[in-house]
Amino acid sequence: MKYFPLLWAALWRKKARTIFTLLSITVAFLLFGMLQGVNAGFNQAVEKANVNRLITTSSIALTENLPYGDMAQIEALPGVASVAHASWFGPYYQDPKNFVFSFPVEPERYFAIYPELVLPKEQLDAFTNTRTGAVIGAALASKYGWKIGDRVPLHSTIWTKPDGTSDWNFDIVGIYHCPTDRQQESAFFFNYKYFDEGRSFGKGQVGWYIIQVKDPSQSAQVAAAVDKLFANSPDETKTETEKEFQQAFLKQIGDINRIVNYILFAVFFALLFATGSTMMQSVRERVPELAVLKTLGFSDTSVLTLVLCESLLLCVLAALLGLGLASLLFPGLKDVIGLVSIPTPVIVEGIIGAVVLALVVGLIPAWKAKRLDIVEALRG
Amino acid sequence: MNLRAIPQRLGTSWVIVIGIAVTVAVLVSVLAMVAGFSKTLSSTGRADRVIVLRGGSVAELSSTISRDNTINIMDAAGVKKDADGKPIASAEMVAVVALPLKKTGTAANLTVRGIGPKNAELRPEIHLIAGRMFQPAVRELIVGRSAAAQFQGVDIGSRITVRNSEWTVVGEFESGGDAHESELMGDIETVLSAFRRNLFQSVTVMLDSPEAFAQYKDKLTTDPTLTVDVEREPDYYAAQSKQLNKLLNFLAFGVGGIMAIGAIFGALNTMYSAVSARSLEIATLRAIGFGAGAVVVSVFVEALLLSLVGGLIGAAAAWLFFNGNTVNTLGANFTQVVFHLTVTPQLLASGIIWACIIGVLGGLFPAIKAARLPVATALRAA
């Protein structure tokens, strides 16, 4: 630590050069923060997936529905603890731009299978007992200023009523929280019964089933048993763990993710050259100074450490600046990717990346400094 | 003269070249993606073709239209009639099937479209490139060129099972690179029965002329038996791709812009060190009578030349690696949309222009510094 002033002085020996190098590293980490943040946003759903839950969808595609009658049959299978279902309602509020993630469910079944969604008991009871009742996430509530007791109309893009309209009215009876993942707080749940009685087609069907298994190690067997149950029926199913389901969904977004990785790779490749050449140059120019340090009694190793620390200081400082800037700008991307802040692991990865970068670019110049011959260097 | 000295400063000169090459490569390839995507969309649809969906349903997949309504929609005034006096229109349904992708082996969504008997007149751009057309009332499908390239098990002769019914792929079609090339198509009545549906999802009609649109739209929206949205095809497809377009534009301009700024810093760095390495040389030039202008020009030329080399390398890399590549992602209707990366000469040119702009900006301040270099101090320092 006592060498800090020395390091600092060495770094600012050539102000312009250090500033420009600093800024180009900052830019690289700004990009890293933003792009990895986007990637992490996509991946988060996979990481948060629950191992106890299976998702059963139609084997044709997620968009095909399944008969409601399947539920009792699934429930009777050994290894199944409980079953819930949900469907895709696809509505918007007032304007198509205000899309709402809304699902008709059976309240008690659904909230029992998703214990991470926290809803007070009396609100759950009110939900069960109110035909037009709806329970919404805290984030959604604050977005539109909705509160318990409000009557909210939604326009479904899919489901029409027998009179040909697709405007559905709901009474908000509860607001749930999800302390483990705030991103889950934007859904809108309402009663399946109200939905099924009200819609003009597709009656008696649900979108997908969620199965809670008794023992997570039996997931694969239970999933196979469910699919076997409906094999060769008109509604064949595909059952996977929640994690597999999310991963498959992510793969559909496909190449966008890959492209982001390409870009990051290219950026860091260029950065390696830029920073590496700066460090080389800086050491080359200071050959006499380093020789003096050695003459004063600094060992070879401490000179090596000194140069490495200098590179470390530069890279980490710049990385922190870049990541800081990224966290400031990130909320601006909210409507592109729907994530409000850069997840912490990305920041940590960034800092680790900076350290690795510093060591890679600092190693050759540091080695040169270590091998420096005092007499030769001072003569030059 | 200073150019001949570049080899001596190879290390730092590479920084400009590589920095700019990478920036240009990323910029050109992302722009190629944007261009490919908008080409796929702009070639889908004609101004005289109209798509009719149920009111407020936003996308085809969520729409439903009853058989009675499809007749009203097709018979309304303004719809072009063919030789035997029937409207050139197609009432369609779309369904999604999940099939494995060739690239990853994981399942992805593919659109199956049931099309009406007038499809050939309605969409003359569709023609078969292999096999034959499906026959009505038989479980046969034709596959679009892009879908055939992306998915496993959709080649001619392969069988696809949907709800206990087996379908055979009998032909492959192309339609000028538009969105329909990412679809499977079959006879509407057969597809409806296989998916056990009795509702259509959209009606596409050909109008007498693009100008007939307003009148046709009025006719349908004032019909009390109908609640529909009427849109010209190009408008519909543009709206469908808004989200993806936003993401691609963010990648192109957001990321490309930030990278360009980074490259400018790199260029500044290189040119400053070039100037300081040559300070003795520059001072000598000034001492023997060269003006400040000549010095500025020499620094500029060096910066520009290096950026040009970088720009060329970057553009060439983008062209070599990405031209003709296909990219697929989740698009409208919850299914895969495939688009081709086309690195056009214009894109290459714009990449190189960007490189030059970066070079000029990166060379500007160092050039001024070089010109202002006090001759006496510089010579004495040596």
Coordinates of N, CA and C in Angstrom, one line a residue, chain B residues 70-266:
Chain B
T70 N -65.8 -14.8 -42.9 CA -64.8 -14.8 -44.0 C -65.5 -14.6 -45.4
I71 N -66.7 -15.0 -45.5 CA -67.4 -14.9 -46.8 C -67.7 -13.4 -47.0
N72 N -68.2 -12.7 -45.9 CA -68.5 -11.3 -46.1 C -67.2 -10.5 -46.4
I73 N -66.1 -10.9 -45.8 CA -64.8 -10.2 -46.0 C -64.4 -10.4 -47.5
M74 N -64.5 -11.6 -48.0 CA -64.0 -11.8 -49.3 C -64.9 -11.3 -50.4
D75 N -66.2 -11.1 -50.1 CA -67.2 -10.7 -51.1 C -67.3 -9.2 -51.1
A76 N -66.7 -8.4 -50.2 CA -66.9 -7.0 -50.2 C -66.4 -6.3 -51.4
A77 N -67.0 -5.2 -51.8 CA -66.5 -4.4 -53.0 C -65.1 -4.0 -52.8
G78 N -64.4 -4.0 -53.9 CA -62.9 -3.6 -53.9 C -62.0 -4.8 -54.0
V79 N -62.5 -6.0 -53.8 CA -61.7 -7.2 -53.9 C -61.6 -7.6 -55.4
K80 N -60.4 -7.8 -55.8 CA -60.2 -8.2 -57.2 C -60.8 -9.6 -57.5
K81 N -61.4 -9.7 -58.7 CA -62.0 -11.0 -59.1 C -61.1 -11.6 -60.2
D82 N -61.1 -13.0 -60.2 CA -60.3 -13.6 -61.2 C -61.2 -13.9 -62.4
A83 N -60.7 -14.6 -63.4 CA -61.4 -14.8 -64.6 C -62.8 -15.4 -64.4
D84 N -63.0 -16.4 -63.5 CA -64.3 -16.9 -63.3 C -65.2 -16.2 -62.3
G85 N -64.8 -14.9 -62.0 CA -65.6 -14.1 -61.2 C -65.5 -14.3 -59.7
K86 N -64.6 -15.1 -59.3 CA -64.4 -15.4 -57.8 C -63.4 -14.4 -57.2
P87 N -63.6 -14.0 -56.0 CA -62.7 -13.1 -55.3 C -61.3 -13.7 -55.2
I88 N -60.2 -13.0 -55.4 CA -58.9 -13.4 -55.2 C -58.5 -13.2 -53.7
A89 N -58.8 -14.2 -52.9 CA -58.6 -14.1 -51.5 C -58.4 -15.4 -50.9
S90 N -57.8 -15.4 -49.7 CA -57.6 -16.7 -49.0 C -57.9 -16.5 -47.5
A91 N -58.8 -17.4 -47.0 CA -59.1 -17.4 -45.6 C -58.2 -18.4 -45.0
E92 N -57.4 -18.0 -44.0 CA -56.4 -18.9 -43.5 C -56.4 -19.2 -42.0
M93 N -55.7 -20.2 -41.6 CA -55.4 -20.4 -40.2 C -53.9 -20.6 -40.1
V94 N -53.4 -20.2 -38.9 CA -52.0 -20.5 -38.7 C -52.0 -21.3 -37.4
A95 N -51.1 -22.3 -37.3 CA -50.9 -23.1 -36.1 C -49.3 -23.1 -35.9
V96 N -48.9 -23.5 -34.8 CA -47.5 -23.6 -34.5 C -47.2 -25.0 -34.2
V97 N -46.1 -25.6 -34.9 CA -45.6 -26.9 -34.5 C -44.2 -26.7 -34.0
A98 N -43.8 -27.5 -33.0 CA -42.4 -27.4 -32.5 C -41.6 -28.5 -33.2
L99 N -40.6 -28.1 -33.9 CA -39.7 -29.1 -34.6 C -38.2 -28.8 -34.2
P100 N -37.3 -29.8 -34.3 CA -36.0 -29.5 -33.9 C -35.2 -28.7 -35.0
L101 N -34.4 -27.8 -34.5 CA -33.6 -26.9 -35.4 C -32.4 -27.8 -35.8
K102 N -31.9 -27.6 -37.1 CA -30.7 -28.3 -37.5 C -29.5 -27.8 -36.7
K103 N -29.4 -26.5 -36.4 CA -28.2 -26.0 -35.8 C -28.0 -26.5 -34.4
T104 N -29.1 -26.6 -33.6 CA -28.9 -26.9 -32.2 C -29.5 -28.2 -31.8
G105 N -30.5 -28.7 -32.6 CA -31.2 -30.0 -32.3 C -32.3 -29.7 -31.3
T106 N -32.5 -28.5 -30.8 CA -33.6 -28.2 -29.9 C -34.8 -27.8 -30.6
A107 N -35.9 -28.0 -30.0 CA -37.2 -27.7 -30.7 C -37.4 -26.2 -30.8
A108 N -37.9 -25.7 -31.9 CA -38.3 -24.3 -32.1 C -39.6 -24.3 -32.8
N109 N -40.3 -23.2 -32.7 CA -41.6 -23.1 -33.3 C -41.6 -22.7 -34.8
L110 N -42.5 -23.5 -35.5 CA -42.6 -23.3 -37.0 C -44.1 -23.1 -37.3
T111 N -44.3 -22.1 -38.2 CA -45.7 -21.8 -38.5 C -46.2 -22.8 -39.6
V112 N -47.4 -23.4 -39.3 CA -48.1 -24.1 -40.4 C -49.3 -23.2 -40.8
R113 N -49.4 -23.0 -42.1 CA -50.4 -22.1 -42.6 C -51.3 -22.9 -43.5
G114 N -52.6 -22.8 -43.2 CA -53.6 -23.4 -44.1 C -54.0 -22.4 -45.1
I115 N -53.9 -22.6 -46.4 CA -54.2 -21.6 -47.4 C -55.3 -22.0 -48.3
G116 N -56.0 -21.0 -48.8 CA -57.2 -21.3 -49.6 C -56.8 -21.6 -51.1
P117 N -57.8 -22.0 -51.9 CA -57.6 -22.5 -53.3 C -57.1 -21.3 -54.2
K118 N -57.3 -20.1 -53.8 CA -56.9 -19.0 -54.7 C -55.5 -18.5 -54.4
N119 N -54.8 -19.2 -53.6 CA -53.4 -18.8 -53.2 C -52.5 -18.4 -54.4
A120 N -52.6 -19.2 -55.5 CA -51.7 -19.0 -56.6 C -51.9 -17.6 -57.2
E121 N -53.2 -17.2 -57.3 CA -53.4 -15.8 -57.9 C -53.1 -14.8 -56.8
L122 N -53.4 -15.1 -55.6 CA -53.2 -14.1 -54.5 C -51.7 -13.8 -54.2
R123 N -50.9 -14.9 -54.3 CA -49.5 -14.7 -54.0 C -48.7 -15.3 -55.1
P124 N -48.7 -14.5 -56.2 CA -47.9 -15.1 -57.4 C -46.4 -15.2 -57.1
E125 N -45.9 -14.6 -56.1 CA -44.5 -14.7 -55.8 C -44.1 -16.1 -55.3
I126 N -45.1 -16.8 -54.9 CA -44.7 -18.2 -54.4 C -44.6 -19.1 -55.5
H127 N -43.5 -19.7 -55.7 CA -43.4 -20.8 -56.7 C -42.5 -22.0 -56.2
L128 N -42.8 -23.1 -56.7 CA -42.1 -24.3 -56.2 C -40.7 -24.4 -56.8
I129 N -39.8 -24.8 -56.0 CA -38.4 -25.0 -56.5 C -38.1 -26.5 -56.5
A130 N -38.9 -27.3 -55.9 CA -38.6 -28.7 -55.9 C -40.0 -29.4 -55.6
G131 N -40.1 -30.7 -56.0 CA -41.3 -31.4 -55.6 C -42.5 -30.9 -56.3
R132 N -43.7 -31.1 -55.7 CA -44.9 -30.7 -56.3 C -45.8 -30.0 -55.3
M133 N -46.9 -29.4 -55.8 CA -47.9 -28.7 -54.9 C -48.6 -29.8 -54.1
F134 N -49.1 -29.4 -52.9 CA -50.0 -30.3 -52.1 C -51.3 -30.4 -52.8
Q135 N -52.0 -31.5 -52.5 CA -53.3 -31.7 -53.1 C -54.3 -31.4 -52.1
P136 N -55.5 -30.8 -52.4 CA -56.5 -30.6 -51.4 C -57.0 -31.9 -50.9
A137 N -57.5 -31.8 -49.6 CA -58.1 -33.0 -49.0 C -57.1 -34.1 -48.7
V138 N -55.8 -33.9 -49.0 CA -54.8 -34.9 -48.6 C -53.9 -34.3 -47.6
R139 N -53.4 -35.1 -46.7 CA -52.5 -34.5 -45.7 C -51.1 -34.3 -46.3
E140 N -51.0 -33.2 -47.0 CA -49.7 -32.9 -47.6 C -49.3 -31.4 -47.4
L141 N -48.1 -31.2 -47.3 CA -47.6 -29.8 -47.0 C -46.5 -29.4 -47.9
I142 N -46.3 -28.1 -48.2 CA -45.1 -27.7 -48.9 C -44.3 -26.8 -47.9
V143 N -43.0 -26.8 -48.0 CA -42.2 -26.2 -47.0 C -41.4 -25.0 -47.7
G144 N -41.3 -23.9 -46.9 CA -40.6 -22.7 -47.4 C -39.1 -23.0 -47.4
R145 N -38.4 -22.3 -48.3 CA -36.9 -22.5 -48.4 C -36.2 -22.3 -47.1
S146 N -36.5 -21.2 -46.4 CA -35.8 -20.9 -45.2 C -36.1 -21.9 -44.1
A147 N -37.4 -22.3 -44.0 CA -37.7 -23.3 -43.0 C -37.0 -24.6 -43.3
A148 N -36.9 -25.0 -44.6 CA -36.2 -26.3 -45.0 C -34.7 -26.2 -44.6
A149 N -34.2 -25.0 -44.7 CA -32.8 -24.8 -44.3 C -32.5 -24.9 -42.8
Q150 N -33.5 -24.4 -42.0 CA -33.3 -24.3 -40.6 C -33.7 -25.5 -39.8
F151 N -34.8 -26.2 -40.3 CA -35.4 -27.3 -39.4 C -35.0 -28.7 -39.9
Q152 N -35.0 -29.6 -38.9 CA -34.8 -31.0 -39.3 C -36.1 -31.6 -39.6
G153 N -36.1 -32.6 -40.5 CA -37.3 -33.4 -40.8 C -38.4 -32.6 -41.5
V154 N -38.0 -31.6 -42.3 CA -39.1 -31.0 -43.2 C -38.7 -31.1 -44.6
D155 N -37.7 -31.9 -45.0 CA -37.3 -32.0 -46.4 C -38.4 -32.8 -47.1
I156 N -38.4 -32.7 -48.4 CA -39.4 -33.4 -49.2 C -39.4 -34.9 -48.9
G157 N -40.5 -35.4 -48.7 CA -40.6 -36.8 -48.4 C -40.7 -37.1 -46.9
S158 N -40.4 -36.1 -46.0 CA -40.4 -36.4 -44.6 C -41.8 -36.3 -44.1
R159 N -42.1 -37.0 -42.9 CA -43.4 -37.0 -42.4 C -43.5 -36.2 -41.0
I160 N -44.5 -35.5 -40.8 CA -44.7 -34.7 -39.6 C -46.0 -35.2 -39.0
T161 N -46.0 -35.5 -37.7 CA -47.2 -35.9 -37.0 C -47.8 -34.8 -36.2
V162 N -49.1 -34.6 -36.4 CA -49.8 -33.6 -35.7 C -51.1 -34.2 -35.2
R163 N -51.3 -34.3 -33.9 CA -52.6 -34.8 -33.4 C -53.0 -36.0 -34.1
N164 N -52.3 -37.1 -34.0 CA -52.7 -38.4 -34.6 C -52.7 -38.4 -36.1
S165 N -52.4 -37.3 -36.7 CA -52.5 -37.3 -38.2 C -51.1 -37.1 -38.8
E166 N -50.8 -37.9 -39.8 CA -49.4 -37.8 -40.4 C -49.5 -37.0 -41.7
W167 N -48.5 -36.1 -41.8 CA -48.5 -35.2 -43.0 C -47.2 -35.5 -43.7
T168 N -47.3 -35.4 -45.0 CA -46.1 -35.6 -45.9 C -45.7 -34.3 -46.5
V169 N -44.4 -34.0 -46.5 CA -43.9 -32.8 -47.2 C -43.7 -33.2 -48.6
V170 N -44.4 -32.5 -49.6 CA -44.3 -32.9 -51.0 C -43.6 -31.9 -51.9
G171 N -43.3 -30.7 -51.4 CA -42.7 -29.7 -52.2 C -42.0 -28.6 -51.4
E172 N -41.1 -27.9 -52.1 CA -40.4 -26.8 -51.4 C -40.6 -25.6 -52.3
F173 N -40.9 -24.5 -51.6 CA -41.2 -23.2 -52.4 C -40.3 -22.1 -51.9
E174 N -40.2 -21.1 -52.8 CA -39.5 -19.9 -52.4 C -40.5 -18.8 -52.8
S175 N -40.3 -17.6 -52.1 CA -41.2 -16.5 -52.4 C -40.5 -15.2 -52.3
G176 N -39.3 -15.1 -52.9 CA -38.6 -13.9 -52.9 C -38.0 -13.5 -51.6
G177 N -37.7 -14.5 -50.8 CA -37.0 -14.2 -49.5 C -37.9 -13.5 -48.4
D178 N -39.2 -13.6 -48.6 CA -40.1 -13.0 -47.6 C -40.4 -13.9 -46.4
A179 N -41.2 -13.4 -45.5 CA -41.5 -14.1 -44.2 C -42.1 -15.5 -44.4
H180 N -42.9 -15.6 -45.5 CA -43.6 -16.9 -45.8 C -42.6 -18.1 -46.0
E181 N -41.4 -17.7 -46.4 CA -40.4 -18.8 -46.6 C -40.0 -19.5 -45.3
S182 N -40.4 -18.9 -44.2 CA -40.1 -19.6 -42.9 C -41.4 -20.4 -42.4
E183 N -42.2 -20.8 -43.4 CA -43.5 -21.5 -43.0 C -43.7 -22.8 -43.7
L184 N -44.6 -23.6 -43.2 CA -45.1 -24.8 -43.9 C -46.5 -24.4 -44.4
M185 N -46.9 -24.8 -45.5 CA -48.3 -24.5 -46.0 C -49.0 -25.8 -46.4
G186 N -50.3 -25.8 -46.2 CA -51.2 -26.9 -46.6 C -52.5 -26.4 -46.9
D187 N -53.4 -27.3 -47.4 CA -54.8 -27.0 -47.8 C -55.5 -26.6 -46.5
I188 N -56.2 -25.5 -46.6 CA -56.9 -24.9 -45.4 C -57.9 -25.9 -44.7
E189 N -58.7 -26.5 -45.5 CA -59.7 -27.3 -44.9 C -59.1 -28.6 -44.2
T190 N -58.1 -29.1 -44.8 CA -57.4 -30.3 -44.2 C -56.7 -29.9 -43.0
V191 N -56.0 -28.7 -43.0 CA -55.3 -28.2 -41.8 C -56.3 -28.0 -40.6
L192 N -57.4 -27.3 -41.0 CA -58.4 -27.0 -39.9 C -58.8 -28.3 -39.3
S193 N -59.1 -29.3 -40.1 CA -59.7 -30.6 -39.4 C -58.6 -31.3 -38.6
A194 N -57.3 -31.2 -39.1 CA -56.3 -31.9 -38.3 C -56.0 -31.2 -37.0
F195 N -56.2 -29.9 -36.9 CA -56.0 -29.2 -35.7 C -57.3 -29.1 -34.9
R196 N -58.4 -29.7 -35.5 CA -59.7 -29.7 -34.9 C -60.2 -28.3 -34.6
R197 N -60.1 -27.5 -35.5 CA -60.6 -26.1 -35.4 C -61.7 -25.9 -36.4
N198 N -62.6 -24.9 -36.1 CA -63.5 -24.5 -37.1 C -63.5 -23.0 -37.3
L199 N -62.5 -22.3 -36.7 CA -62.3 -20.9 -36.9 C -61.1 -20.5 -37.7
F200 N -61.3 -19.6 -38.6 CA -60.2 -19.1 -39.3 C -59.4 -18.0 -38.5
Q201 N -58.3 -17.6 -39.0 CA -57.6 -16.6 -38.2 C -57.3 -15.3 -39.0
S202 N -57.2 -15.4 -40.3 CA -57.0 -14.2 -41.0 C -57.6 -14.4 -42.4
V203 N -57.9 -13.3 -43.1 CA -58.2 -13.4 -44.5 C -57.3 -12.4 -45.2
T204 N -56.7 -12.9 -46.3 CA -55.8 -12.0 -47.1 C -56.5 -11.8 -48.4
V205 N -56.7 -10.6 -48.8 CA -57.4 -10.4 -50.1 C -56.6 -9.5 -51.0
M206 N -56.8 -9.7 -52.3 CA -56.1 -8.8 -53.3 C -57.1 -7.7 -53.7
L207 N -56.7 -6.5 -53.7 CA -57.6 -5.4 -54.1 C -57.5 -5.1 -55.5
D208 N -58.5 -4.4 -56.1 CA -58.5 -4.0 -57.5 C -57.2 -3.1 -57.7
S209 N -57.0 -2.2 -56.7 CA -55.8 -1.4 -56.9 C -55.4 -0.9 -55.4
P210 N -54.2 -0.5 -55.2 CA -53.8 0.0 -53.9 C -54.7 1.1 -53.4
E211 N -55.3 1.9 -54.3 CA -56.1 3.0 -53.9 C -57.5 2.6 -53.4
A212 N -57.9 1.4 -53.7 CA -59.2 0.9 -53.2 C -59.2 0.6 -51.7
F213 N -58.0 0.7 -51.1 CA -57.9 0.3 -49.7 C -58.9 1.0 -48.7
A214 N -58.9 2.4 -48.8 CA -59.7 3.2 -47.9 C -61.2 2.8 -48.0
Q215 N -61.6 2.6 -49.2 CA -63.0 2.3 -49.4 C -63.3 0.9 -48.9
Y216 N -62.4 0.0 -49.1 CA -62.6 -1.4 -48.7 C -62.6 -1.5 -47.1
K217 N -61.7 -0.7 -46.5 CA -61.6 -0.7 -45.1 C -62.9 -0.2 -44.5
D218 N -63.4 0.9 -45.1 CA -64.6 1.5 -44.6 C -65.7 0.5 -44.6
K219 N -65.8 -0.1 -45.7 CA -66.9 -1.1 -46.0 C -66.9 -2.2 -44.8
L220 N -65.7 -2.7 -44.5 CA -65.6 -3.8 -43.5 C -65.9 -3.2 -42.1
T221 N -65.3 -2.1 -41.8 CA -65.4 -1.6 -40.4 C -66.8 -1.0 -40.1
T222 N -67.5 -0.7 -41.1 CA -68.9 -0.2 -40.9 C -69.9 -1.4 -40.9
D223 N -69.5 -2.5 -41.4 CA -70.4 -3.7 -41.4 C -70.7 -4.1 -40.0
P224 N -72.0 -4.1 -39.6 CA -72.3 -4.4 -38.2 C -72.1 -5.8 -37.8
T225 N -72.0 -6.7 -38.8 CA -71.8 -8.1 -38.4 C -70.3 -8.4 -38.2
L226 N -69.4 -7.5 -38.5 CA -68.0 -7.7 -38.4 C -67.3 -6.8 -37.4
T227 N -66.3 -7.4 -36.6 CA -65.4 -6.6 -35.8 C -64.0 -6.9 -36.3
V228 N -63.5 -6.2 -37.2 CA -62.2 -6.6 -37.8 C -61.2 -5.4 -37.8
D229 N -60.0 -5.7 -37.9 CA -58.9 -4.8 -38.2 C -58.5 -5.0 -39.6
V230 N -58.4 -4.0 -40.4 CA -58.0 -4.1 -41.8 C -56.7 -3.4 -42.0
E231 N -55.7 -4.1 -42.5 CA -54.4 -3.5 -42.7 C -53.8 -3.9 -44.0
R232 N -53.1 -2.9 -44.6 CA -52.3 -3.3 -45.8 C -51.2 -4.2 -45.3
E233 N -50.8 -5.2 -46.1 CA -49.8 -6.2 -45.7 C -48.5 -5.5 -45.2
P234 N -47.9 -4.5 -46.0 CA -46.6 -4.0 -45.5 C -46.7 -3.4 -44.1
D235 N -47.9 -2.7 -43.8 CA -48.1 -2.1 -42.5 C -48.1 -3.1 -41.4
Y236 N -48.9 -4.2 -41.8 CA -49.0 -5.3 -40.8 C -47.7 -5.9 -40.4
Y237 N -46.9 -6.2 -41.4 CA -45.6 -6.9 -41.2 C -44.6 -5.9 -40.5
A238 N -44.7 -4.7 -40.8 CA -43.8 -3.7 -40.1 C -44.1 -3.6 -38.6
A239 N -45.4 -3.6 -38.3 CA -45.9 -3.5 -36.9 C -45.4 -4.8 -36.2
Q240 N -45.5 -5.9 -36.9 CA -45.2 -7.2 -36.2 C -43.7 -7.3 -35.8
S241 N -42.9 -6.5 -36.5 CA -41.4 -6.7 -36.3 C -40.9 -5.5 -35.5
K242 N -41.7 -4.7 -34.9 CA -41.3 -3.5 -34.2 C -40.3 -3.8 -33.1
Q243 N -40.6 -4.8 -32.3 CA -39.8 -5.1 -31.1 C -38.4 -5.6 -31.5
L244 N -38.4 -6.5 -32.5 CA -37.1 -7.0 -33.0 C -36.3 -6.0 -33.6
N245 N -37.0 -5.1 -34.4 CA -36.3 -4.0 -35.0 C -35.6 -3.1 -34.0
K246 N -36.3 -2.9 -32.9 CA -35.8 -2.0 -31.8 C -34.5 -2.6 -31.3
L247 N -34.5 -3.9 -31.1 CA -33.4 -4.6 -30.5 C -32.2 -4.5 -31.5
L248 N -32.5 -4.8 -32.7 CA -31.4 -4.8 -33.7 C -30.8 -3.4 -33.9
N249 N -31.7 -2.4 -33.8 CA -31.2 -1.0 -34.0 C -30.4 -0.6 -32.8
F250 N -30.8 -1.1 -31.6 CA -30.0 -0.9 -30.4 C -28.6 -1.5 -30.6
L251 N -28.5 -2.7 -31.1 CA -27.2 -3.3 -31.3 C -26.4 -2.5 -32.3
A252 N -27.0 -2.1 -33.4 CA -26.3 -1.5 -34.5 C -25.8 -0.1 -34.0
F253 N -26.7 0.7 -33.5 CA -26.4 2.1 -33.3 C -25.8 2.3 -31.8
G254 N -26.5 1.7 -30.9 CA -26.0 1.8 -29.5 C -24.6 1.2 -29.4
V255 N -24.5 -0.1 -29.7 CA -23.2 -0.8 -29.5 C -22.2 -0.3 -30.5
G256 N -22.6 -0.2 -31.8 CA -21.7 0.3 -32.8 C -21.1 1.7 -32.4
G257 N -22.0 2.5 -31.9 CA -21.6 3.9 -31.6 C -20.6 3.9 -30.4
I258 N -20.9 3.1 -29.4 CA -20.0 3.0 -28.2 C -18.7 2.5 -28.7
M259 N -18.7 1.5 -29.6 CA -17.4 0.9 -30.0 C -16.6 2.0 -30.8
A260 N -17.3 2.8 -31.6 CA -16.7 3.8 -32.4 C -16.0 4.8 -31.5
I261 N -16.6 5.1 -30.4 CA -16.0 6.1 -29.4 C -14.7 5.4 -28.9
G262 N -14.8 4.1 -28.5 CA -13.7 3.4 -28.0 C -12.5 3.4 -29.0
A263 N -12.9 3.2 -30.3 CA -11.9 3.2 -31.3 C -11.2 4.6 -31.5
I264 N -12.0 5.6 -31.3 CA -11.4 7.0 -31.4 C -10.4 7.2 -30.3
F265 N -10.7 6.7 -29.1 CA -9.7 6.8 -28.1 C -8.4 6.1 -28.4
G266 N -8.6 4.9 -29.0 CA -7.4 4.1 -29.4 C -6.6 4.8 -30.4

